[in-house]
Short mmCIF file of C-alpha atoms in Angstrom, two decimals:
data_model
loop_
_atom_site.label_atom_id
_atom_site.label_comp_id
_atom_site.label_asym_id
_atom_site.label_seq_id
_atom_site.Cartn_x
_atom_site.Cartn_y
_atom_site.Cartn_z
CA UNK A 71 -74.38 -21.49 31.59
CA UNK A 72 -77.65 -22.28 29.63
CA UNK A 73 -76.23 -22.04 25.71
CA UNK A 74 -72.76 -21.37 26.23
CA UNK A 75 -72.46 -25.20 27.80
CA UNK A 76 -70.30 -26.13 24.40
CA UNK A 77 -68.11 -22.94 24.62
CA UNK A 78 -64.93 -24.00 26.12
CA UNK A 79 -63.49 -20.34 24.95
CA UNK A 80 -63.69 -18.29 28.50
CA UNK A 81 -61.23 -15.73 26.58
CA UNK A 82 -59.62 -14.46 23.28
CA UNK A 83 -55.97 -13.74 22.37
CA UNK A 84 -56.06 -10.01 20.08
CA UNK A 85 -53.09 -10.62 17.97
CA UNK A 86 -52.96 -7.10 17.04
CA UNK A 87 -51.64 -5.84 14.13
CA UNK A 88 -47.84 -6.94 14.04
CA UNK A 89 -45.64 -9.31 16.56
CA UNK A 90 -42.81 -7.01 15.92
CA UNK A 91 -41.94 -5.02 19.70
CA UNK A 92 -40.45 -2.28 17.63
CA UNK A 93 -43.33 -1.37 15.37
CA UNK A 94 -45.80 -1.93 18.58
CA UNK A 95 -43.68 0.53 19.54
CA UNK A 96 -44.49 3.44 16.86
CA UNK A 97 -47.86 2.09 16.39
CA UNK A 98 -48.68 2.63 20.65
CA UNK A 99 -47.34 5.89 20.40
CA UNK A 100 -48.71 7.43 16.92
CA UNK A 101 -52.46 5.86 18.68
CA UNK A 102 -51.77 7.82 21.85
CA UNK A 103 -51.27 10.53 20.18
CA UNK A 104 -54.10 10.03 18.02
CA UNK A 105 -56.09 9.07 20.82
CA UNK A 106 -55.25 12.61 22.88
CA UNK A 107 -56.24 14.97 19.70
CA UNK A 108 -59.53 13.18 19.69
CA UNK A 109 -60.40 13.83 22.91
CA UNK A 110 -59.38 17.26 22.85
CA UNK A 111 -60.83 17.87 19.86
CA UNK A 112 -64.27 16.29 19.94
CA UNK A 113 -64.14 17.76 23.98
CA UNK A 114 -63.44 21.17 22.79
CA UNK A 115 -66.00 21.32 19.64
CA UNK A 116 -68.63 20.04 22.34
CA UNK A 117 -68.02 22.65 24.88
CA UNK A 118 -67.77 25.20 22.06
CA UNK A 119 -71.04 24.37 21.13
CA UNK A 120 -72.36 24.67 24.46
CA UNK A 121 -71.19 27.50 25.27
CA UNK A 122 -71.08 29.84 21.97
CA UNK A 123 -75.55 31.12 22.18
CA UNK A 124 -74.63 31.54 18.45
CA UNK A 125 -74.18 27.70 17.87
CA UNK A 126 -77.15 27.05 19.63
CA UNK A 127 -78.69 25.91 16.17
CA UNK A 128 -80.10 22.31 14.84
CA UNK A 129 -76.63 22.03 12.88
CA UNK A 130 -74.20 22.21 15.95
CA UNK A 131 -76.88 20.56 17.91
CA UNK A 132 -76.20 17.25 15.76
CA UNK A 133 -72.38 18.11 14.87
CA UNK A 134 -72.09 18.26 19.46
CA UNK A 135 -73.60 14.55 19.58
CA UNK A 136 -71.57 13.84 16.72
CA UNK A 137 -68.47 14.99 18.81
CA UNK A 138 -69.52 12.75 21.90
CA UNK A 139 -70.98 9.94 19.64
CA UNK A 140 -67.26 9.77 18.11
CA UNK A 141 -65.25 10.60 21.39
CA UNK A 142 -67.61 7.47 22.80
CA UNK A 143 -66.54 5.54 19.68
CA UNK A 144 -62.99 6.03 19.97
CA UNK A 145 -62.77 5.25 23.98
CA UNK A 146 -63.99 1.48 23.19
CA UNK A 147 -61.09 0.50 20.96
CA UNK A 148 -58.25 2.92 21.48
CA UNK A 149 -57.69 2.24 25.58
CA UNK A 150 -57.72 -1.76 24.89
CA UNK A 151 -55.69 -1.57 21.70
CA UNK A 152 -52.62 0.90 23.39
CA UNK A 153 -52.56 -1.74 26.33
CA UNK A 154 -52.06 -4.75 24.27
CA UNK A 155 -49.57 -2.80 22.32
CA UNK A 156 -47.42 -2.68 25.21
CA UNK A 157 -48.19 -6.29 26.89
CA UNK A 158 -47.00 -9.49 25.76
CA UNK A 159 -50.47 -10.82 27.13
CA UNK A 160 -53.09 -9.60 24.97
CA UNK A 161 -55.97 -11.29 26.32
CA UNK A 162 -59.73 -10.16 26.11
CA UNK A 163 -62.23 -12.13 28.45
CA UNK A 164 -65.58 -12.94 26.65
CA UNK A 165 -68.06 -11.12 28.54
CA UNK A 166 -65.22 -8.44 27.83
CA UNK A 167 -64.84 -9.37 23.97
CA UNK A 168 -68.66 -9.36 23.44
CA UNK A 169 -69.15 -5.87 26.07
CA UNK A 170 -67.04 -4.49 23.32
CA UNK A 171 -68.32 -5.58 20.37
CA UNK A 172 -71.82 -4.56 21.57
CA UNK A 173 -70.79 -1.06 22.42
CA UNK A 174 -68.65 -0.73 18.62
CA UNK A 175 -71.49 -1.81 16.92
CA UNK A 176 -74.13 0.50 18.48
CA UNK A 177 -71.81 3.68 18.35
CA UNK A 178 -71.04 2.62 14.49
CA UNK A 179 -74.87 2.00 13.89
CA UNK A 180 -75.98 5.16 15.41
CA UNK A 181 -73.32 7.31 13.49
CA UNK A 182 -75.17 6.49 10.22
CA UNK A 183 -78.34 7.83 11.34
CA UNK A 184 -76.60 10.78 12.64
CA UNK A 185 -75.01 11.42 9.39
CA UNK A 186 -78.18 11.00 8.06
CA UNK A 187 -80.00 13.39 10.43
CA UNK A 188 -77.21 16.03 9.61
CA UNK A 189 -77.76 15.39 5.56
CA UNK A 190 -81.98 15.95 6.02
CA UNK A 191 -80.87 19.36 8.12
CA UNK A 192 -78.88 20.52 5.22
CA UNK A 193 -81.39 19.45 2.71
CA UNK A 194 -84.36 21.90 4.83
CA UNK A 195 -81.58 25.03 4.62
CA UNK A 196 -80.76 24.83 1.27
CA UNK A 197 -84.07 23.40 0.02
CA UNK A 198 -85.95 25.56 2.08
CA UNK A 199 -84.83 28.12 3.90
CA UNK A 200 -87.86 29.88 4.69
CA UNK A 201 -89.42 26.95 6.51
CA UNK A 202 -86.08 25.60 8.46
CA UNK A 203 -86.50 27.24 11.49
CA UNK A 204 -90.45 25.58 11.83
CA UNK A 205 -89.28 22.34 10.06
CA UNK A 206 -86.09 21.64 12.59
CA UNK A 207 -88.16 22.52 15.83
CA UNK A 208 -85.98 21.51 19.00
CA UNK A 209 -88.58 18.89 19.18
CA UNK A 210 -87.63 17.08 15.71
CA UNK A 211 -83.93 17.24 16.31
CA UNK A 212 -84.00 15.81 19.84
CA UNK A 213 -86.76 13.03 18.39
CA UNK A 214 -84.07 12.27 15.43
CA UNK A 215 -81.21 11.71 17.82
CA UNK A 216 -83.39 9.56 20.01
CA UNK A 217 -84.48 7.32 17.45
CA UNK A 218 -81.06 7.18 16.20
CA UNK A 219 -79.73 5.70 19.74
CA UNK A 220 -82.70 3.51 20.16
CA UNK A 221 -82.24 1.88 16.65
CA UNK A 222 -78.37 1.62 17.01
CA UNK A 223 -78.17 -0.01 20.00
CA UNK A 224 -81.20 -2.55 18.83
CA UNK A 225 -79.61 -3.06 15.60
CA UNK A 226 -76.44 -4.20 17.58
CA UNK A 227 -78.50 -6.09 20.49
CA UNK A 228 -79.17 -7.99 17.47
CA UNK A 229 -76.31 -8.62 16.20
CA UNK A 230 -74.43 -9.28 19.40
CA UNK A 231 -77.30 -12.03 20.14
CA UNK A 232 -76.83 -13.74 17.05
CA UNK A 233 -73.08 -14.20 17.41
CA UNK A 234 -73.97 -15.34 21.38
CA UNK A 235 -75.69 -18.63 19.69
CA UNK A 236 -72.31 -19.97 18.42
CA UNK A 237 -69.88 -21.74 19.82
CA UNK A 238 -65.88 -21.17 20.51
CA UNK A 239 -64.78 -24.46 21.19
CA UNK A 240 -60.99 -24.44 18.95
CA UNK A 241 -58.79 -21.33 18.64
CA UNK A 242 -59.59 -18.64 20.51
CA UNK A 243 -56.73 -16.41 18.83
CA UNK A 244 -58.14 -13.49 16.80
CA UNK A 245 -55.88 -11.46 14.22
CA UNK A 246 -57.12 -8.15 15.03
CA UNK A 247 -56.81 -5.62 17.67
CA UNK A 248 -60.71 -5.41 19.17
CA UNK A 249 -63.38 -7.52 19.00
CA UNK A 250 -65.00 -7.33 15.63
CA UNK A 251 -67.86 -9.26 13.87
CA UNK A 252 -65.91 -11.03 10.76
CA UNK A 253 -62.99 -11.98 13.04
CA UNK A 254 -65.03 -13.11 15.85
CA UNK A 255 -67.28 -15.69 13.32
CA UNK A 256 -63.88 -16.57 11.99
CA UNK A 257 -63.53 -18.41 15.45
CA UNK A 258 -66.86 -20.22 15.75
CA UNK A 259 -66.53 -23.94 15.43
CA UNK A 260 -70.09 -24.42 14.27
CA UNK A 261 -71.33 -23.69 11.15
CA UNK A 262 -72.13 -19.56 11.08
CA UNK A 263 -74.13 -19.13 7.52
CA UNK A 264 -77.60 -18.21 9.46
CA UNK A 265 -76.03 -15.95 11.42
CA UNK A 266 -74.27 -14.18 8.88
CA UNK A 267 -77.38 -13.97 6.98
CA UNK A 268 -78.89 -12.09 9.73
CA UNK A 269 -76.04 -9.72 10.48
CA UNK A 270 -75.42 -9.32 7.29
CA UNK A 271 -79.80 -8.21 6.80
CA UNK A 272 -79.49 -5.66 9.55
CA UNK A 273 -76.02 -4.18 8.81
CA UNK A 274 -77.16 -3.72 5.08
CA UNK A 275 -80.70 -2.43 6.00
CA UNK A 276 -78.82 -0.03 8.62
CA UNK A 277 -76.35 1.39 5.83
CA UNK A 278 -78.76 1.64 2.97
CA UNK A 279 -81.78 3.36 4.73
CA UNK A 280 -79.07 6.05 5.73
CA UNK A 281 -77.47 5.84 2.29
CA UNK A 282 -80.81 6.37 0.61
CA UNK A 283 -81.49 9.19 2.86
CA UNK A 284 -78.21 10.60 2.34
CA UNK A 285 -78.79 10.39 -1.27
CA UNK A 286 -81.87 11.35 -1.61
CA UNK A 287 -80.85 14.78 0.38
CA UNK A 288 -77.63 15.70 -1.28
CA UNK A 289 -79.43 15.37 -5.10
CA UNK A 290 -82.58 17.39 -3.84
CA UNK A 291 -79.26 20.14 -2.24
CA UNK A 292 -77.60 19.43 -5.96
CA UNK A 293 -80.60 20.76 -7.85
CA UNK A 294 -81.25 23.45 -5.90
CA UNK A 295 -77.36 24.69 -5.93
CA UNK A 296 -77.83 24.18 -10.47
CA UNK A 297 -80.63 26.36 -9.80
CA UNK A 298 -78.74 29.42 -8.45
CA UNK A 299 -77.45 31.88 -10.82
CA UNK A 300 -74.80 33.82 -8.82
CA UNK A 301 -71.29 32.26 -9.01
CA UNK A 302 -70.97 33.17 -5.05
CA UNK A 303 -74.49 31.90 -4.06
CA UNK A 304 -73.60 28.65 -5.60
CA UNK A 305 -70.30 28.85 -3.64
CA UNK A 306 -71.92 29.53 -0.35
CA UNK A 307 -74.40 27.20 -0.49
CA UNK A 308 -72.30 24.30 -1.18
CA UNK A 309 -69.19 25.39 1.46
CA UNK A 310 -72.18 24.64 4.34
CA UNK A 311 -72.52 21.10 3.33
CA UNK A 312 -68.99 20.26 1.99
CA UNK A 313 -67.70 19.12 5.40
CA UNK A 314 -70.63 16.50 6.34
CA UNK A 315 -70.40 15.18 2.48
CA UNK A 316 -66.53 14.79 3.02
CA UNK A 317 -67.18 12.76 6.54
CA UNK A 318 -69.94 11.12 4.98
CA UNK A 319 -67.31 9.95 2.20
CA UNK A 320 -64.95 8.79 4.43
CA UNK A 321 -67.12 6.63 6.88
CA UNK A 322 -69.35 4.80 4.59
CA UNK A 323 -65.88 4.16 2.59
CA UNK A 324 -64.81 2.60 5.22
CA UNK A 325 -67.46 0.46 6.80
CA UNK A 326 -68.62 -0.43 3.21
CA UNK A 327 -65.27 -1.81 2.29
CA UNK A 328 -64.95 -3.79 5.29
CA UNK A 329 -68.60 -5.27 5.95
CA UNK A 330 -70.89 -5.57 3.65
CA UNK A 331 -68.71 -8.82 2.04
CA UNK A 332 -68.80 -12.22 3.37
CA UNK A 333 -67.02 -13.16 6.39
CA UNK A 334 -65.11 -15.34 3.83
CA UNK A 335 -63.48 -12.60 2.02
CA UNK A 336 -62.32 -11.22 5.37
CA UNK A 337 -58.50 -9.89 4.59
CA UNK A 338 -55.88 -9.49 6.98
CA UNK A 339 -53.82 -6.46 5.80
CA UNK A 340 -56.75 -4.53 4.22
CA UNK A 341 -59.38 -4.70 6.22
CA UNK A 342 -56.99 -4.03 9.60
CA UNK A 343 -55.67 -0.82 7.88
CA UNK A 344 -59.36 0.03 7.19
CA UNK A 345 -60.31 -0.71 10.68
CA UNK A 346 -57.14 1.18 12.07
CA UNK A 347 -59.01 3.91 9.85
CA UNK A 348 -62.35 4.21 10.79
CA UNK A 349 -62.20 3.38 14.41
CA UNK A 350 -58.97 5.05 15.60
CA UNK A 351 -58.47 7.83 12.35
CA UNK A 352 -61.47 8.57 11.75
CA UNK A 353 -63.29 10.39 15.08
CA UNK A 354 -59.83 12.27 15.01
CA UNK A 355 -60.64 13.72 11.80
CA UNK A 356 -64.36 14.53 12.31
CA UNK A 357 -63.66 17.43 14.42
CA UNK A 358 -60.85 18.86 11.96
CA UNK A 359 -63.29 18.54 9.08
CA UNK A 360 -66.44 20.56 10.55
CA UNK A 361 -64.36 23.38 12.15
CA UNK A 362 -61.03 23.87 9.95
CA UNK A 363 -62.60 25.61 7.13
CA UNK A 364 -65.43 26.61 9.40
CA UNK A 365 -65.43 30.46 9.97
CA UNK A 366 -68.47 30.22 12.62
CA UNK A 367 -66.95 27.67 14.51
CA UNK A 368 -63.67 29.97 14.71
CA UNK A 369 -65.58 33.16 15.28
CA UNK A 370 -67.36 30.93 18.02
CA UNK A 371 -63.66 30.19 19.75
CA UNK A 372 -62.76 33.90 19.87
CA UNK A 373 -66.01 34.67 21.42
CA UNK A 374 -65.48 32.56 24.39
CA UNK A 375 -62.20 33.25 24.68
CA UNK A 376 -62.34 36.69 24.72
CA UNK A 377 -65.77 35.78 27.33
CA UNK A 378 -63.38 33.86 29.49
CA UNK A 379 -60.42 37.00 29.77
CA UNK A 380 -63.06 39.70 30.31
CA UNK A 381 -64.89 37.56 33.17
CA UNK A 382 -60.94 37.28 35.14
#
């Protein structure tokens, strides 16, 4: 057992978000239904992609990892959470408890250099037009997702390590519905200040390089839009980032409200509804947001559509 030889904790209890059987009720069945219109919709926009030669572009190259990166994202939580919704055990072994927490935290980590992979592409098209095609080579995209695994998942190796030098030797009862980092240090019986230090270094670094990036891209996009003279070019060049600066909105919202904080400050009600948000709401919405408004996307469903009834 090595370290763990003062952690009497072999499991946790999730709470969840209510003990009422009736509201577990609604709750398991709006998630499931939640849960389905993810997959199908991050499923379909991936095989759209893939399929559409039209799509084949650095744009629905990152918005296809996107769709699995948020597909993968929603599978850790939503399976676990609709089970203890309808069991009166809601136990979590600790291997099981950390598995998760390792996997949340890489997917989450990862998104934000996705985002801000997505924000740089728009930047080059609107920025520079000319030059996209040489600047976002096949070689440059597939090099920016890389990185952006490799650096997620070390960011939450990290963080998942740091939490492993604690002990659980009281409660072992969590009020949440998955295994997250405030609620988890909540539980520690030793004293957790380092090791919120830590998390708290890498989460923050992790958010603000993005954010920076982010930033940085969408004021460079902002000039250049001032700069246009037509009404309708000014239109047109916004509409082709307005979706990725609405999902960028929403997730850093989200994760901002509910992490960078101390562990302290952690709030029951608010910070479950925001976690209900952006791990169960949110990679429902992605998919809605890039394609709804999204005439290529839609021209790109006809096109296999009509491909699929002319090949029968």
């Amino acid at each position: 057992m090595g370290r763990r030889n003062n952690t009497n904790v072999s499991d946790f209890i999730l709470r969840g978000l209510t003990d009422s059987e009736e509201i577990q009720l609604v709750l398991f069945t709006l998630f499931l239904l939640i849960y389905l219109v993810t997959v199908l919709g991050n499923t379909g926009m991936i095989l759209i992609i893939h399929l559409d030669l039209q799509l084949h572009t650095p744009m629905y190259f990152f918005l296809s990892h996107l769709s699995f990166l948020d597909l993968s994202y929603s599978t850790v939580i939503t399976p676990k959470t609709l089970e203890n919704l309808l069991t009166s055990t809601k136990y979590i072994s600790f291997v099981g408890c950390f598995t998760q927490l390792y996997f949340f935290v890489s997917l989450g980590a990862t998104e934000c250099f996705f985002l801000s992979s997505m924000a740089y592409d728009r930047y080059v098209a609107i920025c520079n037009p000319l030059q996209y095609p040489v600047v976002m080579s096949t070689t440059l995209c597939r090099s920016l997702i890389t990185a952006s695994y490799v650096i997620g998942f070390g960011v939450s190796f990290v963080n998942v390590l740091c939490i492993n030098t604690l002990h659980f030797c009281d409660s072992n009862v969590t009020h949440h519905f998955f295994c997250d980092t405030p609620p988890i240090l909540a539980l520690s019986c030793t004293d957790t200040h380092d090791t919120e230090i830590m998390i708290l270094i890498f989460a923050g670094s992790t958010l603000m390089v993005s954010l920076i990036t982010i930033s940085v891209s969408y004021a460079s996009i902002l000039s250049t839009i001032l700069k246009i003279n037509s009404t309708s070019g000014k239109r047109k060049a916004f509409s082709t980032c307005a979706s990725h600066l609405l999902g960028v909105t929403i997730f850093y919202g989200t994760m901002i409200f509910t992490y960078l904080k101390p562990s302290k400050s952690y709030s029951l009600g608010k910070d479950q509804v925001a976690s209900v948000f952006y791990t169960i709401v949110i990679p429902m919405l992605n998919p809605l947001i890039y394609s709804l408004k999204n005439k290529e996307v839609k021209n790109a469903l006809i096109r296999v559509m009509q491909k699929r009834e002319s090949t029968r």
